[in-house]
Backbone as a ProteinNet text record, in pm:
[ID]
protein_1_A
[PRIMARY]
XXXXXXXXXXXXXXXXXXXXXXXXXXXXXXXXXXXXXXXXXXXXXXXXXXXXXXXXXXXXXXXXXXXXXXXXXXXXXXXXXXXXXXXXXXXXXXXXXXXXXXXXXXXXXXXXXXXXXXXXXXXXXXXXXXXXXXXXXXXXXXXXXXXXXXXXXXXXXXXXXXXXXXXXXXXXXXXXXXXXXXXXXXXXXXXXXXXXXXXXXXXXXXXXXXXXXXXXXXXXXXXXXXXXXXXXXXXXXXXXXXXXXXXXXXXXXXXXXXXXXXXXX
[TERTIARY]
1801.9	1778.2	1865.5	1928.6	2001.8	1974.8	1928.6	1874.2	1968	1903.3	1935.7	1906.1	1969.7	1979.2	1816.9	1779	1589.4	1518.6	1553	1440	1366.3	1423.1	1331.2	1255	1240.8	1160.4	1042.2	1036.7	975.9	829.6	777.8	612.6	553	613.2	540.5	645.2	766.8	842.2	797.2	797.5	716.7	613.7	557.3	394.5	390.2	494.9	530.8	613.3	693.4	775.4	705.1	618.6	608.7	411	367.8	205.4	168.9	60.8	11.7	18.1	-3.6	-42.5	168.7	219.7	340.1	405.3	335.9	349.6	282.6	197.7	100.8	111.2	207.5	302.7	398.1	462	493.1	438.5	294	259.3	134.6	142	10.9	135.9	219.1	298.6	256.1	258.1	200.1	230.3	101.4	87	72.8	101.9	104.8	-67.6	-69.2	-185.3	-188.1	-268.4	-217.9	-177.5	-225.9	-174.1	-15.4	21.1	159.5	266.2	209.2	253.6	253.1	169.1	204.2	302.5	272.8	377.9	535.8	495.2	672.6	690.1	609.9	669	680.9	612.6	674.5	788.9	820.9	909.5	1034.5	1032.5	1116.2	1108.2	1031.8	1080.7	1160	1123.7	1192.4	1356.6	1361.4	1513.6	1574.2	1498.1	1550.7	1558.5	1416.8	1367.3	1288	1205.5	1063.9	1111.2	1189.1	1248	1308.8	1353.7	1424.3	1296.9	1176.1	1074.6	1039.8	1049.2	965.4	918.7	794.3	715.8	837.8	886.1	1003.6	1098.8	1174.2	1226.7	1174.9	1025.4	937.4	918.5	865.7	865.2	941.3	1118.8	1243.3	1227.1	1185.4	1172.8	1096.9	1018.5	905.6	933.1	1005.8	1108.2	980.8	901.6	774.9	858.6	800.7	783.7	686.8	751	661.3	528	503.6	411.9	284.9	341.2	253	227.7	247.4	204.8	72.4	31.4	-93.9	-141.4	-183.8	-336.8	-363.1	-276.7	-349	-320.1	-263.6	-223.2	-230	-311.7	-339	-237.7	-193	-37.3	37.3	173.6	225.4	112.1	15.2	-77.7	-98.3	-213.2	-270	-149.9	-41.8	49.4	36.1	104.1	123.7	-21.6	-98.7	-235.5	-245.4	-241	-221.6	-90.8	-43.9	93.2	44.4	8.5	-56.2	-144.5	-267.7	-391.9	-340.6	-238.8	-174.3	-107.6	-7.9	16.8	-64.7	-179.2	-235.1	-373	-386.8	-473.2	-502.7	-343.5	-309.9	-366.5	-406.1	-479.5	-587.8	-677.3	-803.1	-761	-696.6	-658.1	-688.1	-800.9	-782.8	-755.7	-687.6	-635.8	-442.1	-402.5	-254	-181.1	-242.5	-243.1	-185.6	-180.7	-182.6	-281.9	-174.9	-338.8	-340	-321.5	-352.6	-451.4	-505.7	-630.6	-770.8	-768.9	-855.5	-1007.9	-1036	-1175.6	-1263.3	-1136.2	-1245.5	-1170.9	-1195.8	-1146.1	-1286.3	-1253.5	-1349.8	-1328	-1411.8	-1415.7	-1285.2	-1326.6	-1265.4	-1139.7	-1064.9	-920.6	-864.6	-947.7	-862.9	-856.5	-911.6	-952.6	-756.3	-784.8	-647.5	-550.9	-509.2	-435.5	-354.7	-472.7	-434.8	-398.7	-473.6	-397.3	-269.5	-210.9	-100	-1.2	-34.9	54.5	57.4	-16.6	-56.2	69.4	32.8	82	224.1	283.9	433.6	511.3	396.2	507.5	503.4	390.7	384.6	525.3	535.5	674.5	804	805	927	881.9	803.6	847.2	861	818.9	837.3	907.9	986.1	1036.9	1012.8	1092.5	1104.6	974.9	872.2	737	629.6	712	569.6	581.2	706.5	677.6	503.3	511.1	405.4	284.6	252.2	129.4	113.7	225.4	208.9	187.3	187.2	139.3	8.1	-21.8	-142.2	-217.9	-367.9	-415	-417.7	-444.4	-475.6	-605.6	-739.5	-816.5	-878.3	-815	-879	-760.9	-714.4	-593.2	-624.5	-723.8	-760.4	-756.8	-754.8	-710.8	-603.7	-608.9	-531.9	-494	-426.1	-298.4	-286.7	-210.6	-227.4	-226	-280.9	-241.8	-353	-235.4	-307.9	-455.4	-449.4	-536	-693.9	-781.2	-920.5	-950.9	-930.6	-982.9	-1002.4	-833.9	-816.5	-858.5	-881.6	-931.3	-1092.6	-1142.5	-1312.9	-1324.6	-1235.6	-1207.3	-1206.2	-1132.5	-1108.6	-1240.7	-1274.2	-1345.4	-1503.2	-1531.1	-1659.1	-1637.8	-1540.7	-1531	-1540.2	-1502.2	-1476.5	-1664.4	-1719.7	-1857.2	-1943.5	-1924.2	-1961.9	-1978.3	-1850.5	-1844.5	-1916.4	-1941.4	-2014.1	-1956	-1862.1	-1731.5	-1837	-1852.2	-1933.2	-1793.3	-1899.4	-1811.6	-1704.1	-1668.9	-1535.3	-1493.2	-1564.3	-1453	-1348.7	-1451.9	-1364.3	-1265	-1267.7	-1179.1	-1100.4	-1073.1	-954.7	-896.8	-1004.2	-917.2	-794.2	-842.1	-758.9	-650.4	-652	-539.2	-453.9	-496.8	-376.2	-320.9	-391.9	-330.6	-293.1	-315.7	-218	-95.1	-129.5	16.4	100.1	85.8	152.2	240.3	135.4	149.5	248.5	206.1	292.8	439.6	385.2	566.9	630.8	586.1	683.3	778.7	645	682.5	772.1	779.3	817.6	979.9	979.5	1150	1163.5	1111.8	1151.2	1215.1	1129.4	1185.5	1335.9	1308.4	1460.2	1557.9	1559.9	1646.2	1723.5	1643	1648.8	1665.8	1692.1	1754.4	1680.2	1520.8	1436.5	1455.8	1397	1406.7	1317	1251.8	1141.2	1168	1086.2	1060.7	946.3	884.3	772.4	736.3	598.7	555.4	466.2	431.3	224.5	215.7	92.5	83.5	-30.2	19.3	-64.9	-221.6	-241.5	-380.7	-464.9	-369.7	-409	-384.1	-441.3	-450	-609.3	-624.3	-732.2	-812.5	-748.4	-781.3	-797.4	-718.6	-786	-897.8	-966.3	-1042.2	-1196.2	-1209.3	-1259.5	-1323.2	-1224.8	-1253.3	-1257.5	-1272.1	-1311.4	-1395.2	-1479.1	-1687.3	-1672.7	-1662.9	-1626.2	-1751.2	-1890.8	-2014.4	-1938.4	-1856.7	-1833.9	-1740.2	-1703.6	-1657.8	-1688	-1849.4	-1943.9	-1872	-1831.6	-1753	-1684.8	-1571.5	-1452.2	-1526.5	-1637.5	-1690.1	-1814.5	-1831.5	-1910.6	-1811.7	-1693.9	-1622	-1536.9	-1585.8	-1435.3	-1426.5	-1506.4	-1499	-1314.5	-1410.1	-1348.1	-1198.3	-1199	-1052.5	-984.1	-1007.8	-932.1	-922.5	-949.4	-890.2	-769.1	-659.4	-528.5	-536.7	-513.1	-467.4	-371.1	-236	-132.6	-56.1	-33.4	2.3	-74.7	-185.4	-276.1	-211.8	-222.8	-155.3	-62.6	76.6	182.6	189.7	113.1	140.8	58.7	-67.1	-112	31.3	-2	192.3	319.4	337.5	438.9	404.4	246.2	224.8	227.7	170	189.8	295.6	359.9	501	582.1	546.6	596.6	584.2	396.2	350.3	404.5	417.8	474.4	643.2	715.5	863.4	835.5	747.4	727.2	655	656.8	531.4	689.2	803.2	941.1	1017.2	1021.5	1062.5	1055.9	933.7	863.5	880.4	945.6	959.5	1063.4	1163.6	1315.5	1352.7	1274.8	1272.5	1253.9	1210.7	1127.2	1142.9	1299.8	1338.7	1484.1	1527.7	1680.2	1705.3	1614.6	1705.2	1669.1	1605.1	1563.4	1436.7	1409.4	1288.9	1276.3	1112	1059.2	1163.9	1106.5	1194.4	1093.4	1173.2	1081	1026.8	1073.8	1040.2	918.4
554.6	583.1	491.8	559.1	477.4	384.1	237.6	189	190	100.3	111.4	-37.7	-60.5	-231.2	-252.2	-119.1	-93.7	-130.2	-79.3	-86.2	-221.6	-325.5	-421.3	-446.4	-405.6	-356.3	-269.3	-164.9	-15.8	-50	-73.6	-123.2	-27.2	120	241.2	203.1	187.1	146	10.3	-76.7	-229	-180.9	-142	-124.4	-83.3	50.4	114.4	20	-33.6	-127.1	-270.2	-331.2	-431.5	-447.1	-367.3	-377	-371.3	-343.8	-346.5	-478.9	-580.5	-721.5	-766.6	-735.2	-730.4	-613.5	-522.8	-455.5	-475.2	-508.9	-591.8	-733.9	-780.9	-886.4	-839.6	-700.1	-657.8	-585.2	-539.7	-510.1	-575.5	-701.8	-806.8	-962	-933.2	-1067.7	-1149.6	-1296.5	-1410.1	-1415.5	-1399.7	-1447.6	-1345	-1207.5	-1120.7	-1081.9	-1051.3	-983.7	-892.2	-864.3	-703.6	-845.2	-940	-992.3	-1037.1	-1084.5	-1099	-959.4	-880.2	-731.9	-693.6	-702.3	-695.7	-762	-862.9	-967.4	-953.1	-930.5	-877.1	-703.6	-690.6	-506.9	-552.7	-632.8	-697.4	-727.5	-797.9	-869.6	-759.9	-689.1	-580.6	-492.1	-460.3	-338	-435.9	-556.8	-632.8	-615.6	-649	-641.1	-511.5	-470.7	-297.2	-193.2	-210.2	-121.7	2.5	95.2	137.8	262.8	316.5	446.1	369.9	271.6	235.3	195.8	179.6	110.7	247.5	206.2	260.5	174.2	238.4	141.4	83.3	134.8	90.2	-28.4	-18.4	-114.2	-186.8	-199.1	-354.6	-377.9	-326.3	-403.5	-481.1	-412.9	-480.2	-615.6	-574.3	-665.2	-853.2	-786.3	-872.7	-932.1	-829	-895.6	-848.9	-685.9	-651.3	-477	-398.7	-248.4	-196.3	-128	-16.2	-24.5	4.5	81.7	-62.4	-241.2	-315	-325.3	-243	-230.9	-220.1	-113.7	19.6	-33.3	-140.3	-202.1	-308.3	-319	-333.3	-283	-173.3	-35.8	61.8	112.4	269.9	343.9	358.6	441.2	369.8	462.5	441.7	435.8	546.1	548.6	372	353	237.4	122	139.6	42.9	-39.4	83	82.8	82	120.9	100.6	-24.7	-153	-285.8	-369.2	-269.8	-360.4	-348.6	-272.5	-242.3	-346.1	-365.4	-493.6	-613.6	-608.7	-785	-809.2	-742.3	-793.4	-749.3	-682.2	-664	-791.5	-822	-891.8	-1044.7	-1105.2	-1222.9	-1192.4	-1038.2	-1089.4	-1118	-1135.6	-1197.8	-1347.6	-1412.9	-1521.6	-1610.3	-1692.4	-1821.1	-1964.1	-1936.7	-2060.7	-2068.7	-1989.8	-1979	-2018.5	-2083.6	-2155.5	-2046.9	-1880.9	-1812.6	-1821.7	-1785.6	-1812.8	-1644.7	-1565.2	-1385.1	-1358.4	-1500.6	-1459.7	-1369.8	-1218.3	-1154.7	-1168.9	-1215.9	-1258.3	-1351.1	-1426.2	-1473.6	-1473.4	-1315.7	-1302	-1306.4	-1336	-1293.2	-1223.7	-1072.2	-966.2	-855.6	-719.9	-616.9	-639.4	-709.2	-698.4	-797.3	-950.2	-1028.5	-967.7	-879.1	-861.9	-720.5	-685.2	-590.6	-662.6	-742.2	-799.1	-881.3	-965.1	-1046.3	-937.3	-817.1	-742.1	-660.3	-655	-604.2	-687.3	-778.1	-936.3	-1001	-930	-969	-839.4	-763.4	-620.5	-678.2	-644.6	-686.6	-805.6	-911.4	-1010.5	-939.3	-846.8	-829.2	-722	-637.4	-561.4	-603.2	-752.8	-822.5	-894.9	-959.9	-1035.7	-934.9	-784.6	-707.2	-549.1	-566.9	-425.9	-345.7	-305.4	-204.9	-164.6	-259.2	-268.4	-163.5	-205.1	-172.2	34.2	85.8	210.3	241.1	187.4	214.8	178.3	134.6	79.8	209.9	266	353.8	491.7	497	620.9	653.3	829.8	860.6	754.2	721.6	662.2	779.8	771.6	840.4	890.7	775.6	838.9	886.1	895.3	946.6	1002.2	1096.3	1197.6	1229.7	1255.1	1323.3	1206.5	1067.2	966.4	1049.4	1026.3	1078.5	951.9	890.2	890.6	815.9	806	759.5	618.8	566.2	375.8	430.8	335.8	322.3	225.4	137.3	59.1	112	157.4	163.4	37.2	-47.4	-206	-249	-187.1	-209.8	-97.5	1.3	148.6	144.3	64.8	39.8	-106	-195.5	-300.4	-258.3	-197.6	-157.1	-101.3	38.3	92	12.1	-94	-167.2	-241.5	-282	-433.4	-304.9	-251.7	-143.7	-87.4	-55.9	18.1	-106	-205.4	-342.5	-339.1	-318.3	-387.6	-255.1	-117.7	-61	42.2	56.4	212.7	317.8	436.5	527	575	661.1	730.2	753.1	852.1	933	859.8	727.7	679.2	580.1	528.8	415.4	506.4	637.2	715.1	760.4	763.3	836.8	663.7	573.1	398.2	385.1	432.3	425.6	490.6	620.3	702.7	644	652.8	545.9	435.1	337.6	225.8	195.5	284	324.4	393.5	513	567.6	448.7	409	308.8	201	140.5	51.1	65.5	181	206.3	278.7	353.2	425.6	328.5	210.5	84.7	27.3	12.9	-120	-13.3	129	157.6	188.9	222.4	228	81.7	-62.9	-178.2	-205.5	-151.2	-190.2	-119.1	-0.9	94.7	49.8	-44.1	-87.1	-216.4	-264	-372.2	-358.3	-223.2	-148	-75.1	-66.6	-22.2	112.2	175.9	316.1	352.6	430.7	521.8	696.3	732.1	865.5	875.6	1002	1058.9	1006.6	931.7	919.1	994.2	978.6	1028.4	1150.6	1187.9	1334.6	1391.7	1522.3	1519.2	1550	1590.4	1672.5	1510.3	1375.5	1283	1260.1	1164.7	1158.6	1200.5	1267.1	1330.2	1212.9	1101.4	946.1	895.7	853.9	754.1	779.8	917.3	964.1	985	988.1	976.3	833.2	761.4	638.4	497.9	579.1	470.1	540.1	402.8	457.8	399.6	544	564.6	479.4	460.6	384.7	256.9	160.5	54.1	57.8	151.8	194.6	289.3	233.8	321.2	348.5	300.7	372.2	465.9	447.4	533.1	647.2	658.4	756.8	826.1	807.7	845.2	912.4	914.1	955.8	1036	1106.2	1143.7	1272.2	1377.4	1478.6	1452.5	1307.8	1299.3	1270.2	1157.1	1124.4	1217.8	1340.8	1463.8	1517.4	1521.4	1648	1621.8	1704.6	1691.3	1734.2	1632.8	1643.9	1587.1	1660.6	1548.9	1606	1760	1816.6	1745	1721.6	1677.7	1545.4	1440.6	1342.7	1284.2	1390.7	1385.3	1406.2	1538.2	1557.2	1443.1	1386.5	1273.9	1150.8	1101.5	1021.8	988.3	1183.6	1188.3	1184.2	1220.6	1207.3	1065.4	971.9	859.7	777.9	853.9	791.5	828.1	948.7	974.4	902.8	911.3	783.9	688.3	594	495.4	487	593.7	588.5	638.2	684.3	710	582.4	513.6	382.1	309.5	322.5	218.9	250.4	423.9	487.3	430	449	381.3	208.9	117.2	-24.5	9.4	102.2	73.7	109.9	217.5	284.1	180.1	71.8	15.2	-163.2	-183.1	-295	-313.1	-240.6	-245	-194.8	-110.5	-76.8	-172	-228.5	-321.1	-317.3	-294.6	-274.8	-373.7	-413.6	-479	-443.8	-590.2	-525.3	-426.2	-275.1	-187.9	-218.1	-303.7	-370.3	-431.2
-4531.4	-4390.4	-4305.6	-4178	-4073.5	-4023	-4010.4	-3920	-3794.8	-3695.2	-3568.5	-3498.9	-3422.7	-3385.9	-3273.7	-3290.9	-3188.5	-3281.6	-3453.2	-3520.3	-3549.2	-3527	-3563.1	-3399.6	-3339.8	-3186.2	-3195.1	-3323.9	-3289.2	-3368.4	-3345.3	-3361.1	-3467.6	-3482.3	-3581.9	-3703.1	-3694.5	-3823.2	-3876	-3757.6	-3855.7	-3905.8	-3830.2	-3958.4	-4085.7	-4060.8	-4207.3	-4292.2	-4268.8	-4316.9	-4332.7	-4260.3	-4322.6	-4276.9	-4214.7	-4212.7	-4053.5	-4058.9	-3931.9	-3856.9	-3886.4	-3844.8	-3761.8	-3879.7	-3779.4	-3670.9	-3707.2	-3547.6	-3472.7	-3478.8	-3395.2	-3291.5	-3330.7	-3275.8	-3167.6	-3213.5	-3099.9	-2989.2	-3011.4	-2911.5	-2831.2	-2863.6	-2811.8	-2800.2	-2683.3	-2718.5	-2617	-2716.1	-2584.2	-2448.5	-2355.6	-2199.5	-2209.6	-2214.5	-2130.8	-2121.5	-1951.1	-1890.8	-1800	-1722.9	-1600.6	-1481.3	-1478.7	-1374.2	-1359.6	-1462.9	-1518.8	-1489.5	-1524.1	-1534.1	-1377	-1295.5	-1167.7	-1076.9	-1155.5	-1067.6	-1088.9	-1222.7	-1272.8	-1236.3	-1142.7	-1089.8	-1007.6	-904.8	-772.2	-742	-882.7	-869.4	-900.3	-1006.1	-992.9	-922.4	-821.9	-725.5	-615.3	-599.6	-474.9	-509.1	-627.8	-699.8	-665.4	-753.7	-796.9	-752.6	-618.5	-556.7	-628.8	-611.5	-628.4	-705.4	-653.4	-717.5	-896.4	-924	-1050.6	-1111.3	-1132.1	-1185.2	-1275.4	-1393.9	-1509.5	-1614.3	-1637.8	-1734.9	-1873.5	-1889.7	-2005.7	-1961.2	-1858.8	-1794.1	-1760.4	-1723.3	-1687	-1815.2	-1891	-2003	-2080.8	-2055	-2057	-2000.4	-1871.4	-1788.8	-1883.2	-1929.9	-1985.9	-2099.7	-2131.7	-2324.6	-2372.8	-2398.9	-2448.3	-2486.2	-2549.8	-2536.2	-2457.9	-2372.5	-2274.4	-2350.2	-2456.5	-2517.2	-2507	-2473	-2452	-2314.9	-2231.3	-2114.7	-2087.9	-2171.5	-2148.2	-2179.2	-2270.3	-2288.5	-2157.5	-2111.1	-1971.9	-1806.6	-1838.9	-1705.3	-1784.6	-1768.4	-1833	-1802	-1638.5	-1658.6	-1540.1	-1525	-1395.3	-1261.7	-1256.8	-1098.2	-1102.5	-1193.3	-1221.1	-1166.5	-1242.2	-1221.8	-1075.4	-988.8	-848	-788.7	-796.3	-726	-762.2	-839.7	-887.3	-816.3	-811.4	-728.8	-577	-506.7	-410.6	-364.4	-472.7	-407.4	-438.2	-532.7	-564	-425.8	-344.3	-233.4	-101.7	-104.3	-0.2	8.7	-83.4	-99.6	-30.7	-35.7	78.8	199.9	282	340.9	374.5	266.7	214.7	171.1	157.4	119.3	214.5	254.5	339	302.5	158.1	108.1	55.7	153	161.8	248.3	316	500.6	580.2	552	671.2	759.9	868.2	974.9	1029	958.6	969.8	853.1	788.1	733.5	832.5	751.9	850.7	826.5	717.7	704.8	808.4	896.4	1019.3	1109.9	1173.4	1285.3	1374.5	1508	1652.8	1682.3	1590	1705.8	1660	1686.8	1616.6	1690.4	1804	1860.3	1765.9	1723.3	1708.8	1544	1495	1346.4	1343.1	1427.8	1473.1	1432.6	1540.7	1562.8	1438.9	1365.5	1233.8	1114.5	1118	1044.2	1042.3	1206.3	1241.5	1161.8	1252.6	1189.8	1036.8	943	796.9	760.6	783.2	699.1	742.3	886.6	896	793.4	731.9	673.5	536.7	492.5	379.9	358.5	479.7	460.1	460.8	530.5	565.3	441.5	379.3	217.8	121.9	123.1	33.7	53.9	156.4	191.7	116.9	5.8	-83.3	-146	-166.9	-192	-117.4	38.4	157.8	156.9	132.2	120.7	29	-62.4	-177.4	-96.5	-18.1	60.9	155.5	183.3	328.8	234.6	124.2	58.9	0.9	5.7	-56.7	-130.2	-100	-221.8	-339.3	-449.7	-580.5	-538.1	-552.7	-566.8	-412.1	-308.2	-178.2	-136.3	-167.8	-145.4	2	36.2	189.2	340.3	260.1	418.2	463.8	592.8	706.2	806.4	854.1	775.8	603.2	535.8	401.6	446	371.7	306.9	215.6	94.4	-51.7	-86.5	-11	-36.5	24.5	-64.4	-17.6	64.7	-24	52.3	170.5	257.9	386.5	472.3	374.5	454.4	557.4	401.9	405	546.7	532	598.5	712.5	755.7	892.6	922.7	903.3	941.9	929.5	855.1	872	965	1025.1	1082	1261.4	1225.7	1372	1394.8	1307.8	1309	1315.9	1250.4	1304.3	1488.6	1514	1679.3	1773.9	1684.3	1773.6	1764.5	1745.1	1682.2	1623	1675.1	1604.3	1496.9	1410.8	1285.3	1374.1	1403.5	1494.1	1564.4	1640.7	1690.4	1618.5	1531.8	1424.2	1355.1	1298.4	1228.7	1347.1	1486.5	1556.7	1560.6	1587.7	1596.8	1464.4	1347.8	1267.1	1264.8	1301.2	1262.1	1383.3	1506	1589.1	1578.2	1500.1	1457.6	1337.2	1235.3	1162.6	1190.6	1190.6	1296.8	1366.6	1395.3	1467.3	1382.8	1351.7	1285	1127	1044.1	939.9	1014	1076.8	1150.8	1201.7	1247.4	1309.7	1163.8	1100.9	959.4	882.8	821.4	767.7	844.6	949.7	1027.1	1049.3	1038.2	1004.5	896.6	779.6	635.1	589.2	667.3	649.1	705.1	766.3	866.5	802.8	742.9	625.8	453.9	450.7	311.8	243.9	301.4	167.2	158.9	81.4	6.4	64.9	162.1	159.6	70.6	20.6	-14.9	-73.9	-59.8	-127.7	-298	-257.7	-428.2	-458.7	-369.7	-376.4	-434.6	-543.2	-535.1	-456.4	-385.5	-262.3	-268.3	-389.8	-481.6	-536.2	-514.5	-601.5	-729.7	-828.5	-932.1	-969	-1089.6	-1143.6	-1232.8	-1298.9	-1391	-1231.4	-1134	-1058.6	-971.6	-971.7	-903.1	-980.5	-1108.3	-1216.1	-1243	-1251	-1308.8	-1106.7	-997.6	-897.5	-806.4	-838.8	-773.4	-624.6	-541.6	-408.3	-334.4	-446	-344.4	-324.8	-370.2	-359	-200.7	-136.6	-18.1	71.8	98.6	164.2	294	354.5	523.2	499.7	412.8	337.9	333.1	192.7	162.8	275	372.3	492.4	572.5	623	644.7	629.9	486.1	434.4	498.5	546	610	766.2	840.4	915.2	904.3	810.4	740	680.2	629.1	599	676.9	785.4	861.7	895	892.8	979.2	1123.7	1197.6	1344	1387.3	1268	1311.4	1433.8	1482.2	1582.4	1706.9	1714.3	1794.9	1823.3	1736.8	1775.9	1808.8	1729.7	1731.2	1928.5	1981.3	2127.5	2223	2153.8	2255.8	2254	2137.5	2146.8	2215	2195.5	2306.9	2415.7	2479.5	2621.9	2674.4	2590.9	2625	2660	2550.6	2586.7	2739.7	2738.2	2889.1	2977.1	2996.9	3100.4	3091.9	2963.3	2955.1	3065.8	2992.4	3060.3	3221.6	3284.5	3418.3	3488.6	3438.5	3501.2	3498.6	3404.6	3383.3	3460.7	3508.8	3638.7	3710	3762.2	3885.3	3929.5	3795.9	3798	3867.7	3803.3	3809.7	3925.1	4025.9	4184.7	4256.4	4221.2	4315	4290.6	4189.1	4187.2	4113.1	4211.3	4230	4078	3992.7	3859.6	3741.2	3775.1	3665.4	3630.5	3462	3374.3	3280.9	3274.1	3187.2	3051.6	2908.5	2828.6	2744.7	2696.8	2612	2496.3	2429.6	2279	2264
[MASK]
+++++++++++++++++++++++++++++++++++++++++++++++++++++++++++++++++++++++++++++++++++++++++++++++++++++++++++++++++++++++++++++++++++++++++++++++++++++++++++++++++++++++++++++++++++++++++++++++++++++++++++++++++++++++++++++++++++++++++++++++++++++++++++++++++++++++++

């Protein structure tokens, strides 16, 4: 038989060739954990960017075979839903000396606000990264607008129903400040090289929907009627109305002082 300069790599030929216990070496190699494994997709999409990431090449990455991935990422979804809470998660962190830790904010503006300001560094330390945040979750295909993270989904909307936000209003609070907020960061990051394009599948994943217990995100799941609906025509035209007002109020500066306007930024 041919060998091949892979075969002393291929985990089903060691076994046959020399026993289970040494293929086994290759696919249980020291340190590795899912936290490790995240960090090194981080670290390769920052490089590589999001579109070049396959489980084979991180594992390259790792000096491992793809195939020692899966005992601790069941697949690609998993992967990225993990890469997702590893950097969203800083902003739960009040021991990183950010001070956009949102866990103690005063009050649903200043709770805004620290998360405006959390998410932006997370796109400016991870451009190529932050597309994957602004997409479908897996297992809640129906948020409107998308972000992947339940965490911050449920976050928002408790900290908003907290201050008095009925259902509908905390779910139209979101979709505007999302809207906002991801359409800013994501024409930021593009601007700065990243890749945006479509990952998400729009039906979801069928394993991440299966295997994550929606009670642990009681707002999320109270909502979900409201969070699916599309009203993106709807918003898309409140938007532009605003914007009008906005540029007629800059009119009105510029009529009424020799031509000169606040700055728009």
């Amino acid at each position: 038989m041919t060998t091949t300069s892979d075969d002393g790599r291929d985990p089903d030929l060691v076994a046959v060739q020399k026993g289970s216990a040494a293929a086994s070496e290759l696919t249980r190699p020291s340190g590795l954990d899912r936290e490790r494994i995240l960090q090194a997709a981080i670290d390769f999409i920052d490089e590589s960017g999001l579109a070049a990431l396959t489980m084979r090449r991180l594992g390259s990455s790792l000096g491992v075979e793809a195939m020692a991935l899966y005992r601790y990422v069941p697949g690609r979804e998993d992967l990225l839903d993990g890469v997702v809470d590893r950097v969203v998660e800083t902003l739960w962190d009040d021991e990183d000396g950010d001070d956009v830790y949102i866990g103690d904010h005063a009050g649903w503006q200043d709770y805004l606000v620290r998360l405006a300001h959390g998410m932006r560094r997370i796109a400016l330390a991870h451009p190529a990264v932050f597309p994957l945040i602004a997409s479908r979750p897996p297992a809640a295909p129906w948020v409107r607008p998308p972000l992947r993270s339940l965490r911050l989904v449920e976050s928002f909307l408790g900290t908003l129903s907290e201050a008095g936000f009925s259902d509908q209003a905390a779910v139209a609070a979101y979709r505007a400040y999302s809207s906002f907020l991801l359409g800013h960061l994501l024409l930021e990051v593009t601007q700065i090289g990243a890749q945006v394009s479509l990952l998400d599948q729009p039906e979801g994943d069928a394993q991440a929907q299966r295997e994550t217990d929606l009670a642990e995100y009681p707002n999320l799941a109270r909502t979900e009627q409201l969070l699916g609906q599309d009203k993106s025509a709807a918003e898309f035209e409140e938007s532009l109305e605003n914007l009008l007002d906005r540029l007629e109020r800059v009119l009105h500066q510029a009529k009424n002082n020799d031509g000169e306007v606040g700055d728009l930024a």
